[in-house]
PDB file of C-alpha atoms in Angstrom:
ATOM      1  CA  UNK A 157     -65.474  10.544 -57.568  1.00  0.00           C
ATOM      2  CA  UNK A 158     -62.914  12.772 -55.987  1.00  0.00           C
ATOM      3  CA  UNK A 159     -59.620  10.842 -55.706  1.00  0.00           C
ATOM      4  CA  UNK A 160     -56.488  11.940 -52.944  1.00  0.00           C
ATOM      5  CA  UNK A 161     -53.132  10.429 -53.258  1.00  0.00           C
ATOM      6  CA  UNK A 162     -51.073  10.279 -50.140  1.00  0.00           C
ATOM      7  CA  UNK A 163     -47.879   8.656 -49.185  1.00  0.00           C
ATOM      8  CA  UNK A 164     -45.094   9.964 -51.128  1.00  0.00           C
ATOM      9  CA  UNK A 165     -41.371  11.173 -49.739  1.00  0.00           C
ATOM     10  CA  UNK A 166     -38.088  10.600 -49.875  1.00  0.00           C
ATOM     11  CA  UNK A 167     -36.497   6.831 -50.564  1.00  0.00           C
ATOM     12  CA  UNK A 168     -33.382   5.176 -50.473  1.00  0.00           C
ATOM     13  CA  UNK A 169     -32.341   3.107 -53.265  1.00  0.00           C
ATOM     14  CA  UNK A 170     -33.710  -0.448 -51.953  1.00  0.00           C
ATOM     15  CA  UNK A 171     -36.376   1.105 -49.601  1.00  0.00           C
ATOM     16  CA  UNK A 172     -40.017   0.668 -49.305  1.00  0.00           C
ATOM     17  CA  UNK A 173     -43.009   3.619 -49.641  1.00  0.00           C
ATOM     18  CA  UNK A 174     -46.581   2.621 -49.869  1.00  0.00           C
ATOM     19  CA  UNK A 175     -48.669   4.816 -51.956  1.00  0.00           C
ATOM     20  CA  UNK A 176     -52.482   5.356 -50.887  1.00  0.00           C
ATOM     21  CA  UNK A 177     -55.729   7.089 -52.749  1.00  0.00           C
ATOM     22  CA  UNK A 178     -58.349   7.856 -51.097  1.00  0.00           C
ATOM     23  CA  UNK A 179     -62.395   7.884 -53.276  1.00  0.00           C
ATOM     24  CA  UNK A 180     -65.809   9.439 -52.561  1.00  0.00           C
ATOM     25  CA  UNK A 181     -68.002  10.993 -54.907  1.00  0.00           C
ATOM     26  CA  UNK A 182     -69.134   7.605 -56.490  1.00  0.00           C
ATOM     27  CA  UNK A 183     -69.314   3.728 -55.626  1.00  0.00           C
ATOM     28  CA  UNK A 184     -66.301   2.752 -54.900  1.00  0.00           C
ATOM     29  CA  UNK A 185     -66.508  -0.834 -56.537  1.00  0.00           C
ATOM     30  CA  UNK A 186     -68.093   0.399 -59.863  1.00  0.00           C
ATOM     31  CA  UNK A 187     -65.123   1.327 -60.822  1.00  0.00           C
ATOM     32  CA  UNK A 188     -60.895   0.236 -61.725  1.00  0.00           C
ATOM     33  CA  UNK A 189     -57.956   2.414 -60.422  1.00  0.00           C
ATOM     34  CA  UNK A 190     -55.234   2.654 -61.145  1.00  0.00           C
ATOM     35  CA  UNK A 191     -51.481   4.370 -61.181  1.00  0.00           C
ATOM     36  CA  UNK A 192     -49.459   6.036 -63.412  1.00  0.00           C
ATOM     37  CA  UNK A 193     -46.352   8.158 -63.033  1.00  0.00           C
ATOM     38  CA  UNK A 194     -44.605  10.995 -64.122  1.00  0.00           C
ATOM     39  CA  UNK A 195     -40.956  11.479 -64.070  1.00  0.00           C
ATOM     40  CA  UNK A 196     -39.833  14.524 -65.699  1.00  0.00           C
ATOM     41  CA  UNK A 197     -39.554  15.305 -69.205  1.00  0.00           C
ATOM     42  CA  UNK A 198     -41.044  12.467 -69.648  1.00  0.00           C
ATOM     43  CA  UNK A 199     -44.945  10.628 -70.734  1.00  0.00           C
ATOM     44  CA  UNK A 200     -46.915  10.138 -68.400  1.00  0.00           C
ATOM     45  CA  UNK A 201     -46.558   5.706 -67.991  1.00  0.00           C
ATOM     46  CA  UNK A 202     -48.738   3.042 -66.781  1.00  0.00           C
ATOM     47  CA  UNK A 203     -47.645   1.205 -63.286  1.00  0.00           C
ATOM     48  CA  UNK A 204     -50.675  -0.819 -61.970  1.00  0.00           C
ATOM     49  CA  UNK A 205     -54.454  -1.203 -62.542  1.00  0.00           C
ATOM     50  CA  UNK A 206     -57.021  -3.373 -60.684  1.00  0.00           C
ATOM     51  CA  UNK A 207     -59.873  -4.539 -61.489  1.00  0.00           C
ATOM     52  CA  UNK A 208     -63.276  -2.978 -59.224  1.00  0.00           C
ATOM     53  CA  UNK A 209     -63.935  -6.637 -57.127  1.00  0.00           C
ATOM     54  CA  UNK A 210     -59.673  -7.072 -56.810  1.00  0.00           C
ATOM     55  CA  UNK A 211     -60.162  -9.957 -58.444  1.00  0.00           C
ATOM     56  CA  UNK A 212     -57.090  -8.964 -61.151  1.00  0.00           C
ATOM     57  CA  UNK A 213     -54.516  -7.001 -60.818  1.00  0.00           C
ATOM     58  CA  UNK A 214     -51.851  -5.636 -63.998  1.00  0.00           C
ATOM     59  CA  UNK A 215     -48.297  -4.623 -64.174  1.00  0.00           C
ATOM     60  CA  UNK A 216     -45.850  -2.735 -66.058  1.00  0.00           C
ATOM     61  CA  UNK A 217     -42.738  -4.497 -66.657  1.00  0.00           C
ATOM     62  CA  UNK A 218     -41.027  -2.028 -64.630  1.00  0.00           C
ATOM     63  CA  UNK A 219     -42.551  -2.874 -61.640  1.00  0.00           C
ATOM     64  CA  UNK A 220     -43.396  -6.417 -62.145  1.00  0.00           C
ATOM     65  CA  UNK A 221     -42.110  -8.140 -59.035  1.00  0.00           C
ATOM     66  CA  UNK A 222     -41.391  -5.171 -56.890  1.00  0.00           C
ATOM     67  CA  UNK A 223     -44.839  -3.473 -57.210  1.00  0.00           C
ATOM     68  CA  UNK A 224     -48.237  -4.592 -55.689  1.00  0.00           C
ATOM     69  CA  UNK A 225     -51.571  -2.958 -55.806  1.00  0.00           C
ATOM     70  CA  UNK A 226     -54.749  -3.559 -53.802  1.00  0.00           C
ATOM     71  CA  UNK A 227     -57.638  -1.864 -52.757  1.00  0.00           C
ATOM     72  CA  UNK A 228     -60.271  -1.861 -49.644  1.00  0.00           C
ATOM     73  CA  UNK A 229     -62.560  -1.684 -50.788  1.00  0.00           C
ATOM     74  CA  UNK A 230     -64.137  -0.988 -46.907  1.00  0.00           C
ATOM     75  CA  UNK A 231     -62.331   2.441 -46.941  1.00  0.00           C
ATOM     76  CA  UNK A 232     -62.456   2.918 -50.526  1.00  0.00           C
ATOM     77  CA  UNK A 233     -59.129   2.783 -51.029  1.00  0.00           C
ATOM     78  CA  UNK A 234     -56.575   1.954 -53.117  1.00  0.00           C
ATOM     79  CA  UNK A 235     -52.467   1.072 -52.411  1.00  0.00           C
ATOM     80  CA  UNK A 236     -48.982   0.875 -53.886  1.00  0.00           C
ATOM     81  CA  UNK A 237     -46.634  -1.054 -52.028  1.00  0.00           C
ATOM     82  CA  UNK A 238     -43.515   0.051 -53.705  1.00  0.00           C
ATOM     83  CA  UNK A 239     -40.473  -2.659 -52.776  1.00  0.00           C
ATOM     84  CA  UNK A 240     -37.234  -2.384 -53.721  1.00  0.00           C
ATOM     85  CA  UNK A 241     -37.104   0.917 -54.595  1.00  0.00           C
ATOM     86  CA  UNK A 242     -34.934   2.436 -57.641  1.00  0.00           C
ATOM     87  CA  UNK A 243     -33.362   5.902 -58.921  1.00  0.00           C
ATOM     88  CA  UNK A 244     -35.640   5.161 -61.824  1.00  0.00           C
ATOM     89  CA  UNK A 245     -38.491   5.053 -60.580  1.00  0.00           C
ATOM     90  CA  UNK A 246     -38.368   8.731 -59.383  1.00  0.00           C
ATOM     91  CA  UNK A 247     -41.514  10.838 -60.627  1.00  0.00           C
ATOM     92  CA  UNK A 248     -44.779  11.731 -59.669  1.00  0.00           C
ATOM     93  CA  UNK A 249     -47.340   9.145 -59.304  1.00  0.00           C
ATOM     94  CA  UNK A 250     -51.258   9.469 -59.586  1.00  0.00           C
ATOM     95  CA  UNK A 251     -54.084   7.054 -59.167  1.00  0.00           C
ATOM     96  CA  UNK A 252     -56.681   7.064 -61.491  1.00  0.00           C
ATOM     97  CA  UNK A 253     -60.225   5.786 -62.182  1.00  0.00           C
ATOM     98  CA  UNK A 254     -61.570   4.143 -64.995  1.00  0.00           C
ATOM     99  CA  UNK A 255     -65.639   4.198 -64.901  1.00  0.00           C
ATOM    100  CA  UNK A 256     -66.926   4.558 -68.821  1.00  0.00           C
ATOM    101  CA  UNK A 257     -64.498   2.130 -70.715  1.00  0.00           C
ATOM    102  CA  UNK A 258     -62.081   0.252 -68.735  1.00  0.00           C
ATOM    103  CA  UNK A 259     -60.045  -1.601 -71.786  1.00  0.00           C
ATOM    104  CA  UNK A 260     -56.840  -3.228 -70.753  1.00  0.00           C
ATOM    105  CA  UNK A 261     -56.515  -0.113 -67.729  1.00  0.00           C
ATOM    106  CA  UNK A 262     -52.804   0.256 -69.390  1.00  0.00           C
ATOM    107  CA  UNK A 263     -53.909   3.567 -71.381  1.00  0.00           C
ATOM    108  CA  UNK A 264     -54.253   7.073 -69.576  1.00  0.00           C
ATOM    109  CA  UNK A 265     -57.560   7.571 -71.943  1.00  0.00           C
ATOM    110  CA  UNK A 266     -59.364   4.593 -70.639  1.00  0.00           C
ATOM    111  CA  UNK A 267     -59.585   6.546 -67.068  1.00  0.00           C
ATOM    112  CA  UNK A 268     -62.445   9.859 -66.222  1.00  0.00           C
ATOM    113  CA  UNK A 269     -60.790  10.279 -63.022  1.00  0.00           C
ATOM    114  CA  UNK A 270     -57.117  11.610 -61.541  1.00  0.00           C
ATOM    115  CA  UNK A 271     -56.210  12.274 -58.104  1.00  0.00           C
ATOM    116  CA  UNK A 272     -53.324  15.136 -58.199  1.00  0.00           C
ATOM    117  CA  UNK A 273     -49.809  13.691 -57.977  1.00  0.00           C
ATOM    118  CA  UNK A 274     -47.814  12.426 -54.981  1.00  0.00           C
ATOM    119  CA  UNK A 275     -44.040  12.984 -55.341  1.00  0.00           C
ATOM    120  CA  UNK A 276     -41.994  10.076 -54.834  1.00  0.00           C
ATOM    121  CA  UNK A 277     -37.557  10.066 -55.036  1.00  0.00           C
ATOM    122  CA  UNK A 278     -35.270   7.469 -54.339  1.00  0.00           C
ATOM    123  CA  UNK A 279     -31.775   8.494 -53.488  1.00  0.00           C
ATOM    124  CA  UNK A 280     -29.096   6.318 -54.911  1.00  0.00           C
TER     125      UNK A 280
END
């Protein structure tokens, strides 16, 4: 699976961004997808995940109610709509695919393929 993330940028606090991650190489509906982020000096942390069909979504408490994950299985793309952004959301964001051992979808070791990161910077 190849993943290509895009959509990062600089935004003011309170603003919105939508990240996209295009997938190729395997049947898209065979795997769950997630978004993680990593701020400078911190570990990579779970942000959101979505099941293979899109019927189930999961969020970190820190983004619940502000971020929405979705997938378009016809376009082989997963999205992360980020609203009401805060400076603490500043990080490199990564999308990832879980093919072989999905469980909670909240830990990095459940994911088998990763995109390069896309930087989100939220100014105060």
